[in-house]
PDB file of C-alpha atoms in Angstrom:
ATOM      1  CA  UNK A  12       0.000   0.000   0.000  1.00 86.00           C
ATOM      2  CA  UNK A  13       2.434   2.680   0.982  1.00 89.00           C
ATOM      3  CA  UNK A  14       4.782   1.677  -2.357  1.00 89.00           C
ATOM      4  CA  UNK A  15       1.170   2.296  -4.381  1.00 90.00           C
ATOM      5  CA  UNK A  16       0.676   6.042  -2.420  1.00 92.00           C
ATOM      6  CA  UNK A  17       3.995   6.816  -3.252  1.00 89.00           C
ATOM      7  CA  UNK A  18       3.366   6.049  -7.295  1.00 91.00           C
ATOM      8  CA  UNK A  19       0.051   7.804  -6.998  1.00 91.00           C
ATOM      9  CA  UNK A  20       1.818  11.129  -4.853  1.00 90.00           C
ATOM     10  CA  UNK A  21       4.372  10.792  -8.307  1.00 89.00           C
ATOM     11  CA  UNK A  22       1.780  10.603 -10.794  1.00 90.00           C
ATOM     12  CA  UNK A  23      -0.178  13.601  -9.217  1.00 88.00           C
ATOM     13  CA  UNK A  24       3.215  15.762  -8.827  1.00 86.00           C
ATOM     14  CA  UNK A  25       4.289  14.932 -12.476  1.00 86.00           C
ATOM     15  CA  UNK A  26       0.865  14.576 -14.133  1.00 87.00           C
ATOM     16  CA  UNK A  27       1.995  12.105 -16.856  1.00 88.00           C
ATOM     17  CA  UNK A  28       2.376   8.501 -16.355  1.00 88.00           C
ATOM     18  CA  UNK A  29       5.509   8.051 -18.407  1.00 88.00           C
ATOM     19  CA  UNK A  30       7.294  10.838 -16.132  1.00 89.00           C
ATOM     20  CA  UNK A  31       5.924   9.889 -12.876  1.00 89.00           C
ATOM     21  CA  UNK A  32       7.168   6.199 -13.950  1.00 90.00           C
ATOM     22  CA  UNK A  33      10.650   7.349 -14.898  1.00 89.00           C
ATOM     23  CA  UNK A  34      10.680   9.057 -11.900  1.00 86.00           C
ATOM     24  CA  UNK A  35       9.596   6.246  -9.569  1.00 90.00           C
ATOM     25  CA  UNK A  36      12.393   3.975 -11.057  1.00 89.00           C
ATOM     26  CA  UNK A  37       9.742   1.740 -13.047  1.00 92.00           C
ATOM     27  CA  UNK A  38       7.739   0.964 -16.557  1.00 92.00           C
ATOM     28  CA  UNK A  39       4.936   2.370 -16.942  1.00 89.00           C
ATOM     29  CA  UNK A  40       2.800  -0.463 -16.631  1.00 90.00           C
ATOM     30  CA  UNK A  41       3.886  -1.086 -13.744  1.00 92.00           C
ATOM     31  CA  UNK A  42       2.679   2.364 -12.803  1.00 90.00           C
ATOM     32  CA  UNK A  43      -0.447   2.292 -14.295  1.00 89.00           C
ATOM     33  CA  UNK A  44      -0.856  -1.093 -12.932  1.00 90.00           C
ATOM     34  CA  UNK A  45      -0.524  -0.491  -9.507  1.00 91.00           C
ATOM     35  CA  UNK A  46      -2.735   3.089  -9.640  1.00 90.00           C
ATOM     36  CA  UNK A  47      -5.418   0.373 -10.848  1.00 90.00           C
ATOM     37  CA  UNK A  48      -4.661  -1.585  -8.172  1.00 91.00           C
ATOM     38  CA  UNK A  49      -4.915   1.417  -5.874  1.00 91.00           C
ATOM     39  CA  UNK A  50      -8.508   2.064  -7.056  1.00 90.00           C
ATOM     40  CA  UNK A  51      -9.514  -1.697  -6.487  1.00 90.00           C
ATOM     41  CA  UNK A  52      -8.654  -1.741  -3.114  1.00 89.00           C
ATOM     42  CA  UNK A  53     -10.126   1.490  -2.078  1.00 91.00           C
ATOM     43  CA  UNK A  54     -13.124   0.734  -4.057  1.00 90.00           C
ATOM     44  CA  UNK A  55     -13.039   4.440  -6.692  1.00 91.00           C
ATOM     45  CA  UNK A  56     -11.726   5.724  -9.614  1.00 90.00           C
ATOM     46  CA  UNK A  57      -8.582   8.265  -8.395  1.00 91.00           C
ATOM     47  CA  UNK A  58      -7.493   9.136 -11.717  1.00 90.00           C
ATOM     48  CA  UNK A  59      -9.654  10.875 -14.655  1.00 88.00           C
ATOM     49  CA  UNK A  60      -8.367   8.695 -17.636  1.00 78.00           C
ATOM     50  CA  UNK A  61      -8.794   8.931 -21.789  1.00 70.00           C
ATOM     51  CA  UNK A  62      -5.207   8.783 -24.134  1.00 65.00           C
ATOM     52  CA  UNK A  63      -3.173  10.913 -22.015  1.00 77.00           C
ATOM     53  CA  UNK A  64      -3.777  11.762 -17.827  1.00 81.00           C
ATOM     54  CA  UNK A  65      -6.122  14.164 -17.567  1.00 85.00           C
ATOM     55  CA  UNK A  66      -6.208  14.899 -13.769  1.00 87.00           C
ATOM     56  CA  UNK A  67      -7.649  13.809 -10.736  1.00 90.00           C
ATOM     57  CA  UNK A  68     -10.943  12.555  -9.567  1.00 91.00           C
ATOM     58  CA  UNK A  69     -12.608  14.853  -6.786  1.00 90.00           C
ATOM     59  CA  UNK A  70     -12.033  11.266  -4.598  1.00 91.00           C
ATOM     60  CA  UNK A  71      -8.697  11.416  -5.967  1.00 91.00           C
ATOM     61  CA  UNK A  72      -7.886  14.571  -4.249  1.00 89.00           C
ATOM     62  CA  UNK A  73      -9.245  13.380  -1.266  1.00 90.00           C
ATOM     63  CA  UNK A  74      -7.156  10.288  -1.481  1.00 91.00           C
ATOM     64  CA  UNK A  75      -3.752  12.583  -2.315  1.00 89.00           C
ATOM     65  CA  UNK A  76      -4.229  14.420   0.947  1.00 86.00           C
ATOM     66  CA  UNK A  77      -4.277  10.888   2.570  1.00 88.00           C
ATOM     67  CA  UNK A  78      -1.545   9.493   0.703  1.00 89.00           C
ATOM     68  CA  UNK A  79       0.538  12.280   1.954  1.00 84.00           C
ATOM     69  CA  UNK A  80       0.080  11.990   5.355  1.00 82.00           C
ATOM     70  CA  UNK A  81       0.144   8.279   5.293  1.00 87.00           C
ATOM     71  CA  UNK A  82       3.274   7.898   3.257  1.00 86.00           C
ATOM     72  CA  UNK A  83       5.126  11.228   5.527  1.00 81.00           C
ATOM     73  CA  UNK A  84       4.272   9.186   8.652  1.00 82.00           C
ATOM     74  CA  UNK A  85       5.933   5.773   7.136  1.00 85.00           C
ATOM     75  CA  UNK A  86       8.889   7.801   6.341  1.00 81.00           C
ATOM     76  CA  UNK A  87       9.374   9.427   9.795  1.00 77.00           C
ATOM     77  CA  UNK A  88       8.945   6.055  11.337  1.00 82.00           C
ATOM     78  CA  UNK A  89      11.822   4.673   8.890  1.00 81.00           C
ATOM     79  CA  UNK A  90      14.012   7.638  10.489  1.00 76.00           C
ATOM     80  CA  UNK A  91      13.033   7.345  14.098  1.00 73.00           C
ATOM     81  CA  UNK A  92      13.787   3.697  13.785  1.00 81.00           C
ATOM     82  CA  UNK A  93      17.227   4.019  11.964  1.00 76.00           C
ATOM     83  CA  UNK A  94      18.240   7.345  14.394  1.00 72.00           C
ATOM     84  CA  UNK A  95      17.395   4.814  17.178  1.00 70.00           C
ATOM     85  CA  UNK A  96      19.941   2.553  15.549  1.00 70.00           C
ATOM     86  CA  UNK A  97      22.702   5.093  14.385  1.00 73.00           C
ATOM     87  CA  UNK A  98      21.439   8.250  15.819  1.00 73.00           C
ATOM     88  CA  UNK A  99      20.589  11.226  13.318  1.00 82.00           C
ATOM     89  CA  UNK A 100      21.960  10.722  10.051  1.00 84.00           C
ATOM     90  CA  UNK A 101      20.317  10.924   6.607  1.00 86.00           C
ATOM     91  CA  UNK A 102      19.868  13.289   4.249  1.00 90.00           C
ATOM     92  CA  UNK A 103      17.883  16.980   4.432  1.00 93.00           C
ATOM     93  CA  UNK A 104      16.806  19.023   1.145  1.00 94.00           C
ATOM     94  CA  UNK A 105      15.879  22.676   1.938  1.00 97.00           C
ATOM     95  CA  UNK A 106      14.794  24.962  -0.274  1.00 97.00           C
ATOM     96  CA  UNK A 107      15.239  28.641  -0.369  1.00 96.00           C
ATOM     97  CA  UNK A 108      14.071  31.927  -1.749  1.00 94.00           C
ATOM     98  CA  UNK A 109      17.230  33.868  -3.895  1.00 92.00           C
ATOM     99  CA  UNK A 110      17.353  36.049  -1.272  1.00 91.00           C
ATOM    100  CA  UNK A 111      18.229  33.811   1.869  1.00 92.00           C
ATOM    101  CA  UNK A 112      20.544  31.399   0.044  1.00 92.00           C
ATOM    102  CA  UNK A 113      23.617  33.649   1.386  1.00 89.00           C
ATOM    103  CA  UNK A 114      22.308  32.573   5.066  1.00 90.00           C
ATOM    104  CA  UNK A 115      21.961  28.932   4.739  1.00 93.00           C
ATOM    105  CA  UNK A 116      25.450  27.990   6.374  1.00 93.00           C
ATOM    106  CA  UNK A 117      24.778  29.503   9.462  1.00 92.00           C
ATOM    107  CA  UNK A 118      22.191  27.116   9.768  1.00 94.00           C
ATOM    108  CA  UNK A 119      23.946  24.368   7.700  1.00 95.00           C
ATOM    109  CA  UNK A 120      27.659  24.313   9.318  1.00 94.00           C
ATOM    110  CA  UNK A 121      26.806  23.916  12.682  1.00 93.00           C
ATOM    111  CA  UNK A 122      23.976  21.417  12.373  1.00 94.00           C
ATOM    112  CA  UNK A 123      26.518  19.545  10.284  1.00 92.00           C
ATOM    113  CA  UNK A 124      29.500  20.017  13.009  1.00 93.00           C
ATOM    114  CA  UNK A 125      26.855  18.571  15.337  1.00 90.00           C
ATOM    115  CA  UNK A 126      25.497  15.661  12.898  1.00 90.00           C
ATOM    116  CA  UNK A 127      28.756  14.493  10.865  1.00 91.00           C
ATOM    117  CA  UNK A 128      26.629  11.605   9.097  1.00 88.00           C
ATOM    118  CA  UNK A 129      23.805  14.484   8.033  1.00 91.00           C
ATOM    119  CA  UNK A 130      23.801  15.185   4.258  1.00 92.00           C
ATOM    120  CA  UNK A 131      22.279  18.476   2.429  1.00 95.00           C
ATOM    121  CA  UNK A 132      20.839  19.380  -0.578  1.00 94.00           C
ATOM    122  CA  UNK A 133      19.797  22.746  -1.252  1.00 96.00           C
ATOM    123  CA  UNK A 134      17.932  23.767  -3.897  1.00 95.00           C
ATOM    124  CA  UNK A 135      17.292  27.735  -5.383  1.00 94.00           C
ATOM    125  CA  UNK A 136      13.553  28.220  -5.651  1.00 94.00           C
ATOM    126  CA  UNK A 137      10.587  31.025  -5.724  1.00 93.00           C
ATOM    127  CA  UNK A 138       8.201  30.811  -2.203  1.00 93.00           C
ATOM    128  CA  UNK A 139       5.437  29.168  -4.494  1.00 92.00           C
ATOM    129  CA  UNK A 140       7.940  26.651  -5.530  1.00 93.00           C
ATOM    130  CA  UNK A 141       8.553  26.316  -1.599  1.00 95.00           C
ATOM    131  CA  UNK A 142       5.416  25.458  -0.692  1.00 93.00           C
ATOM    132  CA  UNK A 143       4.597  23.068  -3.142  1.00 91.00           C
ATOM    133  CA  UNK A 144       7.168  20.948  -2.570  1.00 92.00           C
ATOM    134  CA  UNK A 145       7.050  20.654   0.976  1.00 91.00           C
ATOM    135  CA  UNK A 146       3.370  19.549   0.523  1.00 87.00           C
ATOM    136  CA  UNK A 147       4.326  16.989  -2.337  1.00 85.00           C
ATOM    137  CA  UNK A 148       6.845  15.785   0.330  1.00 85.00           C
ATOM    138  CA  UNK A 149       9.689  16.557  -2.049  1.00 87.00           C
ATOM    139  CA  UNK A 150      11.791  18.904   0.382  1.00 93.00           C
ATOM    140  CA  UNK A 151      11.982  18.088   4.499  1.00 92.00           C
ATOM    141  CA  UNK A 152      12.050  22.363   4.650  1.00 96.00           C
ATOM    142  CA  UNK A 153      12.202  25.366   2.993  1.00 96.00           C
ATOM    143  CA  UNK A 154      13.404  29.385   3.802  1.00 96.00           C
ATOM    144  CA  UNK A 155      10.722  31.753   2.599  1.00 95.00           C
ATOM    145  CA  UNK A 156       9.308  34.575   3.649  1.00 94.00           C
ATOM    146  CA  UNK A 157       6.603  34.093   6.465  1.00 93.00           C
ATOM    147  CA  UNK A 158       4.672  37.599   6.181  1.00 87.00           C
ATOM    148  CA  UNK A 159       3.611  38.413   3.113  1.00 76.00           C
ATOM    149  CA  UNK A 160       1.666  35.512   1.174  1.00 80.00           C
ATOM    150  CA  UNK A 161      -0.471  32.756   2.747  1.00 84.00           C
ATOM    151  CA  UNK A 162       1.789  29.545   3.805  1.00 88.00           C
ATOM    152  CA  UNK A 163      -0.646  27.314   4.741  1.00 84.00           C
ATOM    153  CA  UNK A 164      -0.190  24.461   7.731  1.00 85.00           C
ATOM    154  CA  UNK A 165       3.455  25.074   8.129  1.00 91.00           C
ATOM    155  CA  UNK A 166       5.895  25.106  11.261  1.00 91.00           C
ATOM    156  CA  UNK A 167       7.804  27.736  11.319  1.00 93.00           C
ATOM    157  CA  UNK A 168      10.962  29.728  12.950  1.00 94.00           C
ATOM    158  CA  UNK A 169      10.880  33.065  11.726  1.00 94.00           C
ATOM    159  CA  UNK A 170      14.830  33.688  11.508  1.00 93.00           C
ATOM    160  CA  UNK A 171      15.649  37.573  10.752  1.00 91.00           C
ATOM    161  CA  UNK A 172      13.759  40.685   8.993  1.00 89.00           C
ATOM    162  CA  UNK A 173      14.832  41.717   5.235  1.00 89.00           C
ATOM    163  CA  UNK A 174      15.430  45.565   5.148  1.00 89.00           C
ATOM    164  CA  UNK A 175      15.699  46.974   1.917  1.00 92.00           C
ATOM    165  CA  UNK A 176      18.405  49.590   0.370  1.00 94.00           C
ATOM    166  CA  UNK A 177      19.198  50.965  -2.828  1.00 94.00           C
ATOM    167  CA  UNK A 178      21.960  49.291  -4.492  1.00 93.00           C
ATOM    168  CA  UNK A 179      24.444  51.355  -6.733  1.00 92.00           C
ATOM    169  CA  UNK A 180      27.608  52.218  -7.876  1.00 90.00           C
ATOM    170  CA  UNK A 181      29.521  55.578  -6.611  1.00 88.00           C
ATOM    171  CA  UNK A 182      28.934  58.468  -9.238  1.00 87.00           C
ATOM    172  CA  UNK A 183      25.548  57.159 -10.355  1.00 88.00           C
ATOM    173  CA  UNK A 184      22.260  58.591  -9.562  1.00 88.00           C
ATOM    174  CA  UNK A 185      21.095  59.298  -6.049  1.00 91.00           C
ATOM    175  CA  UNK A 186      24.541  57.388  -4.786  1.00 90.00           C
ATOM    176  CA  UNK A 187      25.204  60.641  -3.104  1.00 91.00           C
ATOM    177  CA  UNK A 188      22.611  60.353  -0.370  1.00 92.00           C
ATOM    178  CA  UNK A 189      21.640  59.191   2.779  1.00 92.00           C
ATOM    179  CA  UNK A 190      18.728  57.632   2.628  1.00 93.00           C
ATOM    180  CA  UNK A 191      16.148  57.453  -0.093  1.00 94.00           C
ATOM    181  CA  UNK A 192      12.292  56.952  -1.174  1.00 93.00           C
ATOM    182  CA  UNK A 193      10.612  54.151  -3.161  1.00 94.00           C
ATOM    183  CA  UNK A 194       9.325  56.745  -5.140  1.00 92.00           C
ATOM    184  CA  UNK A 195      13.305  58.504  -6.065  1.00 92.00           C
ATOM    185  CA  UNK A 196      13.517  55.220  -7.806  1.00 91.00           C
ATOM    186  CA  UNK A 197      11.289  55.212 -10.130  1.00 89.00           C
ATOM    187  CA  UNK A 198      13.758  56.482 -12.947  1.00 89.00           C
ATOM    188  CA  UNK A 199      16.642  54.372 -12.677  1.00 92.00           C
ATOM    189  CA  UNK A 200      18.434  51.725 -14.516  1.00 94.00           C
ATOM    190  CA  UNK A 201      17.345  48.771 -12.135  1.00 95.00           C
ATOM    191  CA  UNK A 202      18.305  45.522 -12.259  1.00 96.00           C
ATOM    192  CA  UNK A 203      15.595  43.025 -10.365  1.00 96.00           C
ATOM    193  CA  UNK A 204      14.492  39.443  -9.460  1.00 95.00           C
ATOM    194  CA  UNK A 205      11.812  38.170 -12.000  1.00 95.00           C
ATOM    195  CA  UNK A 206       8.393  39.068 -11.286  1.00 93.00           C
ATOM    196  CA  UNK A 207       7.928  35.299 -10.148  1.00 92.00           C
ATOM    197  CA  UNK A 208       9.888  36.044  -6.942  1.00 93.00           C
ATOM    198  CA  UNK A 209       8.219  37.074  -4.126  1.00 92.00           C
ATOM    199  CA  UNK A 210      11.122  39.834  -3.498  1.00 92.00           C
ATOM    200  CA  UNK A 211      10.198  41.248  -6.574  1.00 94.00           C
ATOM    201  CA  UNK A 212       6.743  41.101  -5.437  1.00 93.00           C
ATOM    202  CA  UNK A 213       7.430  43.393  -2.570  1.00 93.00           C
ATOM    203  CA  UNK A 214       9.447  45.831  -4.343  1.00 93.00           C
ATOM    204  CA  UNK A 215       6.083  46.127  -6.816  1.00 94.00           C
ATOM    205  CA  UNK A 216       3.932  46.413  -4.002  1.00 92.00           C
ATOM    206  CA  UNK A 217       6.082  48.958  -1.974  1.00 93.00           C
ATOM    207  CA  UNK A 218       6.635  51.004  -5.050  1.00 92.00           C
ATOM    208  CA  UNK A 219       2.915  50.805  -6.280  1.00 93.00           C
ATOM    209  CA  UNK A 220       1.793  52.269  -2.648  1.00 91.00           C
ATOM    210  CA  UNK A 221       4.504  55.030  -3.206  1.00 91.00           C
ATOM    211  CA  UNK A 222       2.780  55.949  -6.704  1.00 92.00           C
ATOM    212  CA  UNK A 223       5.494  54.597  -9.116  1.00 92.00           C
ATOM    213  CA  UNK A 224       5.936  51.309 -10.958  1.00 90.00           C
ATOM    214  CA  UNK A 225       9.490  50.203 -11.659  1.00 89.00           C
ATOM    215  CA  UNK A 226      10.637  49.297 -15.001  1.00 89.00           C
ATOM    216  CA  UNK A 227      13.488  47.427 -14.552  1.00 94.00           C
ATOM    217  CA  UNK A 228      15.838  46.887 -17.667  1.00 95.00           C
ATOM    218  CA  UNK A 229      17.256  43.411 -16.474  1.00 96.00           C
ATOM    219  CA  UNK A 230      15.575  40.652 -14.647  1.00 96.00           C
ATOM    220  CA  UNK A 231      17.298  37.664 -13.788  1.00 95.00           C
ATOM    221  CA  UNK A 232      16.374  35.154 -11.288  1.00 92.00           C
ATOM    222  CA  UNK A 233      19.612  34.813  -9.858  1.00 92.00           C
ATOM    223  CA  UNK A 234      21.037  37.308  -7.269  1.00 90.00           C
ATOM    224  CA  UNK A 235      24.471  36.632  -9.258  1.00 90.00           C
ATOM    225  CA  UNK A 236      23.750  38.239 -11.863  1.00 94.00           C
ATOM    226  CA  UNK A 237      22.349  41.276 -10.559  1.00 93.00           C
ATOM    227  CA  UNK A 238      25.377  41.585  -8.602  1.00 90.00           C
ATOM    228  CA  UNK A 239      27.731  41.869 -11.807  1.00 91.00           C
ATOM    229  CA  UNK A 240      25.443  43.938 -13.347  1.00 93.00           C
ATOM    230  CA  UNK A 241      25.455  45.961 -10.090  1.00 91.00           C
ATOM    231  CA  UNK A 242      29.230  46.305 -10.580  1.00 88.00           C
ATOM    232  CA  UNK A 243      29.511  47.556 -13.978  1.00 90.00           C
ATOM    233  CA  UNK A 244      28.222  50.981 -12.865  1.00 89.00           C
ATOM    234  CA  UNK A 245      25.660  51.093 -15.220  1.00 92.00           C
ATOM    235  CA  UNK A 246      22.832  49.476 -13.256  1.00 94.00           C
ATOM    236  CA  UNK A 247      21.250  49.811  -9.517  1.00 94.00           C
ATOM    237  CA  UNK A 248      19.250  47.476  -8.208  1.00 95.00           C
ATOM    238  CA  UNK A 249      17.167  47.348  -4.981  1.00 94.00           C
ATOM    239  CA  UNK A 250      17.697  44.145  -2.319  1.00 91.00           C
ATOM    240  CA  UNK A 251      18.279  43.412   1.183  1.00 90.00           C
ATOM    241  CA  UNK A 252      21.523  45.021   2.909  1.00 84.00           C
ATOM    242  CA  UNK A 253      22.252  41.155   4.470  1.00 83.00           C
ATOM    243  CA  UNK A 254      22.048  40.173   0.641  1.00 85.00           C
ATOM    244  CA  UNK A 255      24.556  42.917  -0.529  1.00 82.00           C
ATOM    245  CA  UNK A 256      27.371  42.356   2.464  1.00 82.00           C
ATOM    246  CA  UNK A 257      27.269  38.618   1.857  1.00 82.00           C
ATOM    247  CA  UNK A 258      29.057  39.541  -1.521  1.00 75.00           C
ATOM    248  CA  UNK A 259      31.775  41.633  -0.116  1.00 71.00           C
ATOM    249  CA  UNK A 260      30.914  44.968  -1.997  1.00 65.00           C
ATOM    250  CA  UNK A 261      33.954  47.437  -2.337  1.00 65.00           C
ATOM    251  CA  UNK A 262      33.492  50.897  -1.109  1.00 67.00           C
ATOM    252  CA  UNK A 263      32.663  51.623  -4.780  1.00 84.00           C
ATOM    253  CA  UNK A 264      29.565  50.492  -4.240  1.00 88.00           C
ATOM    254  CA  UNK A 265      26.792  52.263  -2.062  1.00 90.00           C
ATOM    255  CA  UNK A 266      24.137  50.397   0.018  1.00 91.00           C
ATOM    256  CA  UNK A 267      21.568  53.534   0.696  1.00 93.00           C
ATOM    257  CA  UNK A 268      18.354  52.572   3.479  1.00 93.00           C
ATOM    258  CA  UNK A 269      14.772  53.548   1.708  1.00 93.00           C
ATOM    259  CA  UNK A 270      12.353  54.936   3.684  1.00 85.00           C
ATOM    260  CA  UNK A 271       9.409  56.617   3.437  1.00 74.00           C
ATOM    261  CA  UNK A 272       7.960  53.944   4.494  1.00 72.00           C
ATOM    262  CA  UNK A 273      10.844  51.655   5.838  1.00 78.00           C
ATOM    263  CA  UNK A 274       9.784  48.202   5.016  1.00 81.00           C
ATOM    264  CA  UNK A 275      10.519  44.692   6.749  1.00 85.00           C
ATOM    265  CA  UNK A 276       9.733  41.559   6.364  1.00 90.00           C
ATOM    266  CA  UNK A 277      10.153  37.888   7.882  1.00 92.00           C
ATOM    267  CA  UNK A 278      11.587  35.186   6.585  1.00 94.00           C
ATOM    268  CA  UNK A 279      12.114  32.232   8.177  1.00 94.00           C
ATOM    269  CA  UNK A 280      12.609  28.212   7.922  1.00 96.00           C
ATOM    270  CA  UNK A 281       9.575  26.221   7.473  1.00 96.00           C
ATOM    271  CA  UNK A 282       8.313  22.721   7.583  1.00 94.00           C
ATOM    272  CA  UNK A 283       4.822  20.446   6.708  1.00 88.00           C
ATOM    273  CA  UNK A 284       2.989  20.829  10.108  1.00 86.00           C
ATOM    274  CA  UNK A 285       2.860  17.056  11.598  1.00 80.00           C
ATOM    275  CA  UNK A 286       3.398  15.438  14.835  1.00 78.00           C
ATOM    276  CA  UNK A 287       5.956  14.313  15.517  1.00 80.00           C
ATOM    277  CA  UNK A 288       8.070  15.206  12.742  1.00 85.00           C
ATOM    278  CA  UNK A 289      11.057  13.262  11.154  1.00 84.00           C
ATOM    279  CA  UNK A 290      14.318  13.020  13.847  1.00 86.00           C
ATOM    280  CA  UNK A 291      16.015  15.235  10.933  1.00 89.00           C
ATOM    281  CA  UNK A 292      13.871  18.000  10.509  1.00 91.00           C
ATOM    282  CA  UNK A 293      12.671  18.260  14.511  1.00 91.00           C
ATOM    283  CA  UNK A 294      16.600  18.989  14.737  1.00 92.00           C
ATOM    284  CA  UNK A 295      17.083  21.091  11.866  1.00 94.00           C
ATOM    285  CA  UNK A 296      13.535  23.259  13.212  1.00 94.00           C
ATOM    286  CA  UNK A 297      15.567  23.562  16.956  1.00 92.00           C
ATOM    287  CA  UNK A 298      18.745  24.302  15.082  1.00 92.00           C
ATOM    288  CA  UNK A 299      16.971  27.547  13.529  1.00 93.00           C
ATOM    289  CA  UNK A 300      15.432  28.159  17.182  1.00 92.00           C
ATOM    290  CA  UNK A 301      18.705  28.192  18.779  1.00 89.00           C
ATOM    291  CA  UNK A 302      19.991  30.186  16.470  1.00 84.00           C
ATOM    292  CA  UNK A 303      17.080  32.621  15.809  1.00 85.00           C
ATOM    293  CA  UNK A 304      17.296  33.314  19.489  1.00 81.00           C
ATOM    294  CA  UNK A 305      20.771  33.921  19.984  1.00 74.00           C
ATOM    295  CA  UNK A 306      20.119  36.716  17.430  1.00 60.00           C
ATOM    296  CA  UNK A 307      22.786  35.160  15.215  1.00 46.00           C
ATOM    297  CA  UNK A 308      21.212  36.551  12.016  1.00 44.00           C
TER     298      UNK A 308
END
């Protein structure tokens, strides 16, 4: 039963039996053989069927939200049982939001100095992209922000407040100042995140309540290349100060505060709410509390 969730959880992530197959390690008739199987023994149809997939049933869904839960309890089970052997070890994927990915090893080193046999993969995703795969059980935990967009039944340890600040290069426009205004920006040569980040989200939102709309030139979804663009001197480009020092900026460049209003918001590490959770992520979720609340961030 819990091999046939996991083929079903597959074939509702991938939506195509040949993928969800491949992905699963099998044929697929194999697949398709034990979804059928699936539907005998719970006594419905789960999957809406013609010469391709065409979605779920509506006791399909209801069967997905089951097959979740069922198959994340068998796996935390399987790590309780081999932590009780070995103690923690295993592997944790986390994903992250552009914007954090420059804080990860404070979390990541010493979790790892205190688990040796702990593994990690982490992955560069938008807060949508987050979400969805913690609740398709493809990540253990994810960095996002916590404030701004709905999260759903999460856990989470909100970790440190981004604070926003012009970006530019010495000589350029407005690089002479103190502080500045979402509005002032309005007419530069910005660089941003793609409109499917939720940074770039904020940036829209704080700039649409100050009476402007940015029209960036560039958009990238990596924070690298806004930072070489940053450099060249012909582009400015508005992110998090904790973003901009974890690249060791020369003096060349400026990192100005915007007010008027001065914005924050959360982000923090989050997990699919269950009890108990997984040996791995119950330590990586007091890792981020320990750390959180030694104001390490």
């Amino acid at each position: 039963m819990i091999d046939k969730l996991e083929f079903f959880i597959a074939l509702a992530r991938a939506e195509h039996f040949g993928r969800a197959a491949e992905e699963c390690g099998i044929t697929q008739p194999t697949l398709s053989a034990a979804i059928r199987q699936l539907e005998d023994q719970l006594g419905v149809m789960l999957v809406q069927r013609g010469s391709r997939y065409q979605g779920l049933t509506p006791e399909g869904q209801r069967v997905l939200e089951w097959a979740r839960r069922i198959v994340g309890d068998a796996r935390t089970m399987r790590e309780e049982m081999r932590a009780a052997r070995r103690g923690l070890a295993g592997h944790i994927r986390i994903a992250v939001v552009p914007t954090a990915l420059s804080m990860v090893p404070r979390i990541t080193e010493p979790f790892q100095a205190k688990h040796p046999d702990v593994t990690f993969s982490i992955l560069s995703r938008t807060s949508l992209q987050v979400l969805s795969l913690l609740e398709n059980l493809e990540i253990d935990a994810g960095i996002t922000y916590l404030d701004n967009e709905p999260l759903g039944r999460v856990s989470m340890v909100p970790l440190y407040s981004e604070r926003y600040h012009l970006i530019t290069a010495a000589g350029t426009p407005l690089s002479d100042r103190e502080k500045v205004t979402w509005r002032d920006m309005a007419d530069l040569r910005l660089c941003l995140l793609t409109a499917d980040m939720q940074n770039r989200r904020i940036i829209n939102q704080h700039m649409a309540e100050a009476g402007v709309t940015p029209h960036p030139t560039l958009e990238s979804n990596s924070m690298i290349v806004l930072f070489s663009h940053i450099r060249t001197g012909r582009w400015a480009s508005i992110m998090p100060r904790n973003v901009a020092e974890s690249f060791g900026f020369s003096e060349e460049i400026r990192m100005i505060p915007i007010g008027e209003p001065e914005a924050e918001h959360s982000v923090g590490l989050v997990a699919q709410y269950r009890e108990p959770f997984t040996p791995l992520v119950s330590a990586l979720l007091h890792e981020a509390g320990r750390l959180a609340n030694a104001q390490a961030f």
